[in-house]
CSV table of N, CA and C in Angstrom, one decimal:
chain,number,residue,atom,x,y,z
A,1,MET,N,0.8,-1.2,0.0
A,1,MET,CA,0.0,0.0,0.0
A,1,MET,C,0.9,1.3,0.0
A,2,ARG,N,2.0,1.2,0.6
A,2,ARG,CA,2.9,2.3,0.6
A,2,ARG,C,3.5,2.6,-0.8
A,3,THR,N,3.5,1.7,-1.6
A,3,THR,CA,4.1,1.9,-3.0
A,3,THR,C,3.0,2.3,-4.0
A,4,LEU,N,1.8,2.1,-3.6
A,4,LEU,CA,0.7,2.4,-4.6
A,4,LEU,C,0.5,3.9,-4.8
A,5,LEU,N,0.5,4.7,-3.7
A,5,LEU,CA,0.3,6.1,-3.8
A,5,LEU,C,1.4,6.8,-4.6
A,6,PRO,N,2.7,6.5,-4.3
A,6,PRO,CA,3.8,7.2,-5.1
A,6,PRO,C,3.8,6.7,-6.6
A,7,THR,N,3.4,5.5,-6.8
A,7,THR,CA,3.3,5.0,-8.2
A,7,THR,C,2.2,5.7,-8.9
A,8,LEU,N,1.0,5.9,-8.3
A,8,LEU,CA,0.0,6.6,-9.0
A,8,LEU,C,0.3,8.1,-9.2
A,9,ILE,N,0.9,8.7,-8.2
A,9,ILE,CA,1.3,10.1,-8.4
A,9,ILE,C,2.3,10.3,-9.5
A,10,LEU,N,3.3,9.3,-9.6
A,10,LEU,CA,4.3,9.4,-10.6
A,10,LEU,C,3.7,9.1,-12.0
A,11,VAL,N,2.7,8.2,-12.1
A,11,VAL,CA,2.0,7.9,-13.4
A,11,VAL,C,1.3,9.2,-13.8
A,12,LEU,N,0.6,9.8,-12.9
A,12,LEU,CA,-0.2,11.1,-13.2
A,12,LEU,C,0.8,12.2,-13.7
A,13,LEU,N,1.9,12.4,-12.9
A,13,LEU,CA,2.8,13.4,-13.3
A,13,LEU,C,3.4,13.2,-14.7
A,14,ILE,N,3.9,12.0,-15.0
A,14,ILE,CA,4.5,11.7,-16.3
A,14,ILE,C,3.4,11.8,-17.4
A,15,SER,N,2.2,11.3,-17.1
A,15,SER,CA,1.2,11.4,-18.1
A,15,SER,C,0.8,12.9,-18.4
A,16,LEU,N,0.7,13.7,-17.4
A,16,LEU,CA,0.3,15.1,-17.6
A,16,LEU,C,1.5,15.9,-18.3
A,17,ALA,N,2.7,15.6,-17.9
A,17,ALA,CA,3.8,16.3,-18.5
A,17,ALA,C,4.0,15.9,-20.0
A,18,THR,N,3.8,14.6,-20.3
A,18,THR,CA,3.9,14.1,-21.7
A,18,THR,C,2.7,14.7,-22.5
A,19,TRP,N,1.6,14.8,-21.9
A,19,TRP,CA,0.4,15.4,-22.6
A,19,TRP,C,0.7,16.9,-23.0
A,20,MET,N,1.2,17.6,-22.0
A,20,MET,CA,1.5,19.0,-22.2
A,20,MET,C,2.6,19.3,-23.2
A,21,ILE,N,3.7,18.6,-23.0
A,21,ILE,CA,4.9,18.8,-23.8
A,21,ILE,C,5.4,17.4,-24.2
A,22,PRO,N,5.0,16.9,-25.4
A,22,PRO,CA,5.3,15.5,-25.8
A,22,PRO,C,6.8,15.3,-26.0
A,23,ALA,N,7.4,14.7,-25.0
A,23,ALA,CA,8.9,14.4,-25.1
A,23,ALA,C,9.1,13.1,-24.4
A,24,TRP,N,10.1,12.3,-24.8
A,24,TRP,CA,10.3,11.0,-24.2
A,24,TRP,C,11.1,11.1,-22.9
A,25,TRP,N,11.8,12.2,-22.7
A,25,TRP,CA,12.7,12.4,-21.6
A,25,TRP,C,11.9,12.6,-20.3
A,26,TRP,N,10.6,12.9,-20.3
A,26,TRP,CA,9.9,13.0,-19.1
A,26,TRP,C,9.9,11.7,-18.3
A,27,MET,N,10.1,10.6,-19.0
A,27,MET,CA,10.1,9.3,-18.4
A,27,MET,C,11.4,9.2,-17.5
A,28,MET,N,12.4,10.0,-17.8
A,28,MET,CA,13.6,9.9,-16.9
A,28,MET,C,13.7,11.1,-15.9
A,29,LEU,N,13.2,12.3,-16.4
A,29,LEU,CA,13.4,13.5,-15.6
A,29,LEU,C,12.4,13.4,-14.3
A,30,LEU,N,11.2,13.1,-14.5
A,30,LEU,CA,10.2,13.1,-13.4
A,30,LEU,C,10.5,12.1,-12.3
A,31,PRO,N,10.8,10.8,-12.6
A,31,PRO,CA,11.2,9.9,-11.5
A,31,PRO,C,12.5,10.4,-10.8
A,32,LEU,N,13.4,10.9,-11.5
A,32,LEU,CA,14.7,11.4,-10.9
A,32,LEU,C,14.4,12.5,-9.9
A,33,LEU,N,13.6,13.5,-10.3
A,33,LEU,CA,13.3,14.6,-9.5
A,33,LEU,C,12.4,14.2,-8.3
A,34,PHE,N,11.4,13.3,-8.6
A,34,PHE,CA,10.5,12.8,-7.6
A,34,PHE,C,11.2,12.2,-6.4
A,35,PHE,N,12.2,11.3,-6.7
A,35,PHE,CA,12.9,10.6,-5.6
A,35,PHE,C,14.1,11.4,-5.1
A,36,ILE,N,14.5,12.5,-5.7
A,36,ILE,CA,15.4,13.4,-5.0
A,36,ILE,C,14.6,14.2,-3.9
A,37,VAL,N,13.4,14.5,-4.2
A,37,VAL,CA,12.6,15.3,-3.2
A,37,VAL,C,12.0,14.4,-2.1
A,38,PHE,N,11.5,13.3,-2.5
A,38,PHE,CA,10.8,12.4,-1.5
A,38,PHE,C,11.7,11.2,-1.1
A,39,PRO,N,11.7,10.9,0.2
A,39,PRO,CA,12.7,9.8,0.6
A,39,PRO,C,12.2,8.5,0.2
A,40,GLY,N,13.1,7.6,0.1
A,40,GLY,CA,12.8,6.2,-0.2
A,40,GLY,C,14.1,5.4,-0.4
A,41,SER,N,14.1,4.1,-0.2
A,41,SER,CA,15.3,3.4,-0.5
A,41,SER,C,15.5,3.2,-2.0
A,42,VAL,N,16.7,2.8,-2.4
A,42,VAL,CA,17.0,2.7,-3.8
A,42,VAL,C,16.2,1.6,-4.4
A,43,HIS,N,16.0,0.5,-3.7
A,43,HIS,CA,15.3,-0.7,-4.3
A,43,HIS,C,13.8,-0.3,-4.4
A,44,LYS,N,13.2,0.3,-3.4
A,44,LYS,CA,11.8,0.7,-3.4
A,44,LYS,C,11.6,1.7,-4.5
A,45,SER,N,12.5,2.7,-4.6
A,45,SER,CA,12.4,3.7,-5.7
A,45,SER,C,12.5,3.1,-7.1
A,46,ALA,N,13.3,2.1,-7.2
A,46,ALA,CA,13.5,1.5,-8.5
A,46,ALA,C,12.2,0.7,-8.9
A,47,ALA,N,11.6,0.0,-7.9
A,47,ALA,CA,10.4,-0.7,-8.2
A,47,ALA,C,9.2,0.2,-8.5
A,48,ILE,N,9.1,1.3,-7.8
A,48,ILE,CA,8.1,2.3,-8.1
A,48,ILE,C,8.3,2.9,-9.5
A,49,GLY,N,9.5,3.2,-9.8
A,49,GLY,CA,9.8,3.8,-11.1
A,49,GLY,C,9.5,2.8,-12.2
A,50,PHE,N,9.8,1.5,-12.0
A,50,PHE,CA,9.6,0.5,-13.0
A,50,PHE,C,8.1,0.4,-13.3
A,51,MET,N,7.3,0.3,-12.2
A,51,MET,CA,5.8,0.2,-12.4
A,51,MET,C,5.2,1.4,-13.0
A,52,SER,N,5.7,2.6,-12.7
A,52,SER,CA,5.1,3.8,-13.3
A,52,SER,C,5.5,3.9,-14.8
A,53,GLY,N,6.7,3.5,-15.1
A,53,GLY,CA,7.1,3.6,-16.5
A,53,GLY,C,6.4,2.5,-17.3
A,54,LEU,N,6.3,1.3,-16.7
A,54,LEU,CA,5.6,0.3,-17.4
A,54,LEU,C,4.1,0.7,-17.7
A,55,LEU,N,3.5,1.3,-16.7
A,55,LEU,CA,2.1,1.7,-16.8
A,55,LEU,C,1.9,2.8,-17.9
A,56,VAL,N,2.8,3.8,-17.9
A,56,VAL,CA,2.6,4.9,-18.8
A,56,VAL,C,2.9,4.5,-20.2
A,57,TRP,N,4.1,3.9,-20.5
A,57,TRP,CA,4.5,3.6,-21.8
A,57,TRP,C,3.7,2.4,-22.3
A,58,GLY,N,3.6,1.4,-21.5
A,58,GLY,CA,2.8,0.2,-21.9
A,58,GLY,C,1.4,0.5,-22.1
A,59,GLY,N,0.8,1.3,-21.3
A,59,GLY,CA,-0.6,1.7,-21.5
A,59,GLY,C,-0.8,2.6,-22.7
A,60,ASN,N,0.1,3.5,-23.0
A,60,ASN,CA,0.0,4.3,-24.2
A,60,ASN,C,0.2,3.4,-25.4
A,61,ALA,N,1.1,2.5,-25.4
A,61,ALA,CA,1.4,1.6,-26.5
A,61,ALA,C,0.2,0.7,-26.8
A,62,ILE,N,-0.5,0.2,-25.7
A,62,ILE,CA,-1.7,-0.6,-25.9
A,62,ILE,C,-2.8,0.2,-26.5
A,63,PHE,N,-3.0,1.4,-26.0
A,63,PHE,CA,-4.0,2.3,-26.5
A,63,PHE,C,-3.8,2.6,-27.9
A,64,GLN,N,-2.6,3.0,-28.3
A,64,GLN,CA,-2.3,3.3,-29.7
A,64,GLN,C,-2.5,2.0,-30.6
A,65,PHE,N,-2.1,0.9,-30.1
A,65,PHE,CA,-2.2,-0.4,-30.9
A,65,PHE,C,-3.7,-0.7,-31.1
A,66,ILE,N,-4.5,-0.6,-30.1
A,66,ILE,CA,-5.9,-0.9,-30.3
A,66,ILE,C,-6.6,0.2,-31.1
A,67,ARG,N,-6.3,1.4,-30.9
A,67,ARG,CA,-7.0,2.5,-31.5
A,67,ARG,C,-6.8,2.6,-33.0
A,68,GLU,N,-5.5,2.6,-33.5
A,68,GLU,CA,-5.4,2.8,-34.9
A,68,GLU,C,-4.1,2.3,-35.6
A,69,SER,N,-3.1,1.9,-34.8
A,69,SER,CA,-1.8,1.6,-35.4
A,69,SER,C,-1.4,0.2,-35.4
A,70,GLU,N,-2.4,-0.7,-35.5
A,70,GLU,CA,-2.1,-2.2,-35.5
A,70,GLU,C,-1.2,-2.5,-36.7
A,71,VAL,N,-1.5,-2.0,-37.8
A,71,VAL,CA,-0.7,-2.3,-39.0
A,71,VAL,C,0.7,-1.8,-38.9
A,72,ILE,N,0.9,-0.6,-38.4
A,72,ILE,CA,2.2,0.0,-38.2
A,72,ILE,C,3.0,-0.9,-37.2
A,73,ALA,N,2.4,-1.3,-36.1
A,73,ALA,CA,3.0,-2.1,-35.1
A,73,ALA,C,3.4,-3.4,-35.6
A,74,GLU,N,2.6,-4.0,-36.5
A,74,GLU,CA,3.0,-5.3,-37.1
A,74,GLU,C,4.2,-5.1,-38.0
A,75,ARG,N,4.3,-4.0,-38.7
A,75,ARG,CA,5.4,-3.8,-39.6
A,75,ARG,C,6.7,-3.5,-38.9
A,76,VAL,N,6.6,-2.7,-37.8
A,76,VAL,CA,7.8,-2.5,-37.0
A,76,VAL,C,8.2,-3.7,-36.3
A,77,ALA,N,7.3,-4.6,-35.8
A,77,ALA,CA,7.6,-5.8,-35.2
A,77,ALA,C,8.4,-6.7,-36.2
A,78,THR,N,7.9,-6.7,-37.5
A,78,THR,CA,8.6,-7.5,-38.5
A,78,THR,C,10.0,-6.9,-38.7
A,79,LEU,N,10.2,-5.6,-38.7
A,79,LEU,CA,11.5,-5.0,-38.8
A,79,LEU,C,12.5,-5.4,-37.7
A,80,PHE,N,12.0,-5.6,-36.5
A,80,PHE,CA,12.8,-6.0,-35.4
A,80,PHE,C,12.8,-7.5,-35.1
A,81,SER,N,12.2,-8.3,-36.1
A,81,SER,CA,12.2,-9.7,-36.0
A,81,SER,C,11.4,-10.2,-34.8
A,82,LEU,N,10.3,-9.5,-34.4
A,82,LEU,CA,9.4,-9.9,-33.4
A,82,LEU,C,8.2,-10.7,-34.0
A,83,PRO,N,7.6,-11.6,-33.3
A,83,PRO,CA,6.5,-12.4,-33.8
A,83,PRO,C,5.3,-11.6,-34.2
A,84,ASN,N,4.9,-10.6,-33.4
A,84,ASN,CA,3.7,-9.8,-33.8
A,84,ASN,C,3.8,-8.4,-33.1
A,85,GLY,N,2.7,-7.6,-33.3
A,85,GLY,CA,2.7,-6.3,-32.8
A,85,GLY,C,2.5,-6.2,-31.3
A,86,LEU,N,1.8,-7.2,-30.7
A,86,LEU,CA,1.6,-7.2,-29.3
A,86,LEU,C,3.0,-7.4,-28.5
A,87,THR,N,3.9,-8.2,-29.2
A,87,THR,CA,5.2,-8.3,-28.6
A,87,THR,C,5.9,-7.0,-28.6
A,88,LEU,N,5.8,-6.2,-29.6
A,88,LEU,CA,6.4,-4.9,-29.7
A,88,LEU,C,5.8,-4.0,-28.6
A,89,VAL,N,4.5,-4.1,-28.3
A,89,VAL,CA,3.9,-3.3,-27.2
A,89,VAL,C,4.5,-3.7,-25.9
A,90,LEU,N,4.7,-5.0,-25.7
A,90,LEU,CA,5.3,-5.5,-24.4
A,90,LEU,C,6.8,-5.0,-24.3
A,91,VAL,N,7.5,-5.0,-25.4
A,91,VAL,CA,8.9,-4.5,-25.4
A,91,VAL,C,8.9,-3.0,-25.1
A,92,VAL,N,8.0,-2.3,-25.7
A,92,VAL,CA,8.0,-0.8,-25.4
A,92,VAL,C,7.7,-0.5,-23.9
A,93,GLY,N,6.7,-1.3,-23.4
A,93,GLY,CA,6.4,-1.1,-22.0
A,93,GLY,C,7.5,-1.5,-21.0
A,94,LEU,N,8.2,-2.5,-21.3
A,94,LEU,CA,9.4,-2.9,-20.5
A,94,LEU,C,10.5,-1.9,-20.6
A,95,PHE,N,10.7,-1.4,-21.8
A,95,PHE,CA,11.7,-0.4,-22.0
A,95,PHE,C,11.4,0.9,-21.2
A,96,GLY,N,10.2,1.3,-21.2
A,96,GLY,CA,9.8,2.5,-20.4
A,96,GLY,C,10.0,2.2,-18.9
A,97,GLY,N,9.7,1.0,-18.5
A,97,GLY,CA,9.8,0.6,-17.1
A,97,GLY,C,11.3,0.6,-16.7
A,98,ILE,N,12.2,0.1,-17.5
A,98,ILE,CA,13.6,0.1,-17.2
A,98,ILE,C,14.2,1.5,-17.1
A,99,ILE,N,13.8,2.3,-18.1
A,99,ILE,CA,14.3,3.7,-18.1
A,99,ILE,C,13.8,4.4,-16.8
A,100,ALA,N,12.6,4.3,-16.4
A,100,ALA,CA,12.0,5.0,-15.3
A,100,ALA,C,12.7,4.4,-14.0
A,101,SER,N,12.9,3.1,-14.0
A,101,SER,CA,13.5,2.4,-12.8
A,101,SER,C,14.9,3.0,-12.6
A,102,LEU,N,15.7,3.1,-13.6
A,102,LEU,CA,17.1,3.6,-13.5
A,102,LEU,C,17.1,5.0,-13.0
A,103,ALA,N,16.2,5.8,-13.6
A,103,ALA,CA,16.1,7.2,-13.2
A,103,ALA,C,15.7,7.4,-11.7
A,104,ALA,N,14.7,6.6,-11.3
A,104,ALA,CA,14.3,6.6,-9.9
A,104,ALA,C,15.4,6.2,-8.9
A,105,ALA,N,16.1,5.1,-9.3
A,105,ALA,CA,17.2,4.7,-8.4
A,105,ALA,C,18.3,5.7,-8.3
A,106,THR,N,18.5,6.4,-9.4
A,106,THR,CA,19.5,7.5,-9.4
A,106,THR,C,19.1,8.6,-8.5
A,107,GLY,N,17.8,9.0,-8.6
A,107,GLY,CA,17.3,10.0,-7.7
A,107,GLY,C,17.4,9.7,-6.3
A,108,ALA,N,17.1,8.4,-5.9
A,108,ALA,CA,17.2,8.0,-4.5
A,108,ALA,C,18.6,8.0,-4.1
A,109,SER,N,19.5,7.6,-5.0
A,109,SER,CA,21.0,7.6,-4.6
A,109,SER,C,21.5,9.0,-4.4
A,110,ILE,N,21.0,10.0,-5.3
A,110,ILE,CA,21.5,11.4,-5.1
A,110,ILE,C,21.0,11.9,-3.8
A,111,ARG,N,19.7,11.6,-3.5
A,111,ARG,CA,19.2,12.1,-2.2
A,111,ARG,C,20.0,11.5,-1.0
A,112,SER,N,20.4,10.2,-1.1
A,112,SER,CA,21.1,9.7,0.0
A,112,SER,C,22.5,10.3,0.2
A,113,LEU,N,23.0,10.9,-0.9
A,113,LEU,CA,24.3,11.6,-0.7
A,113,LEU,C,24.2,12.8,0.2
A,114,PHE,N,23.1,13.5,0.2
A,114,PHE,CA,22.9,14.7,1.0
A,114,PHE,C,22.3,14.5,2.3
A,115,GLU,N,21.9,13.3,2.7
A,115,GLU,CA,21.3,13.1,4.0
A,115,GLU,C,22.4,12.8,5.0
A,116,LYS,N,22.1,13.3,6.2
A,116,LYS,CA,23.1,13.0,7.3
A,116,LYS,C,23.1,11.5,7.6
A,117,PRO,N,24.2,11.0,7.9
A,117,PRO,CA,24.2,9.5,8.2
A,117,PRO,C,23.7,9.4,9.7
A,118,LYS,N,23.0,8.3,9.9
A,118,LYS,CA,22.4,8.0,11.2
A,118,LYS,C,23.5,7.6,12.1
A,119,ARG,N,23.4,8.2,13.3
A,119,ARG,CA,24.4,7.8,14.4
A,119,ARG,C,24.0,6.5,15.0
A,120,ARG,N,25.0,5.7,15.1
A,120,ARG,CA,24.8,4.4,15.7
A,120,ARG,C,25.4,4.4,17.1
A,121,LYS,N,24.7,3.7,17.9
A,121,LYS,CA,25.2,3.6,19.3
A,121,LYS,C,26.3,2.5,19.3
A,122,ILE,N,27.3,2.9,20.0
A,122,ILE,CA,28.4,1.9,20.1
A,122,ILE,C,28.3,1.3,21.5
A,123,GLU,N,28.1,0.0,21.5
A,123,GLU,CA,28.0,-0.7,22.8
A,123,GLU,C,29.3,-1.3,23.2
A,124,TYR,N,29.7,-1.0,24.4
A,124,TYR,CA,30.9,-1.6,24.9
A,124,TYR,C,30.6,-2.7,25.8
A,125,TYR,N,31.3,-3.8,25.7
A,125,TYR,CA,31.1,-4.9,26.6
A,125,TYR,C,32.1,-5.1,27.6
């Protein structure tokens, strides 16, 4: 449940930014900035970034495939030696997830550089 809200917020931010200014680099910039601002571990940030990227690019690819570009997807799939257009949609979704995952992990790592290290109690025996 703790990963659902950040995932939905990131999906909405990426979708709105891509709708206003269509550019592929929103998939990298927004998860990076999101996890620089909000705390989270690197693994959790990478998982949230992967799910948000998969949902945005995969959802958009499925929508475009169903709506009008099935023929184009089939031809591009043939160009890349993929069996059909749906496989291309899956590859596009996974690619978006990987890009967002790496950006989110980078953002969490950058944030951890500027946090104070936690003091540990030293116990003497």
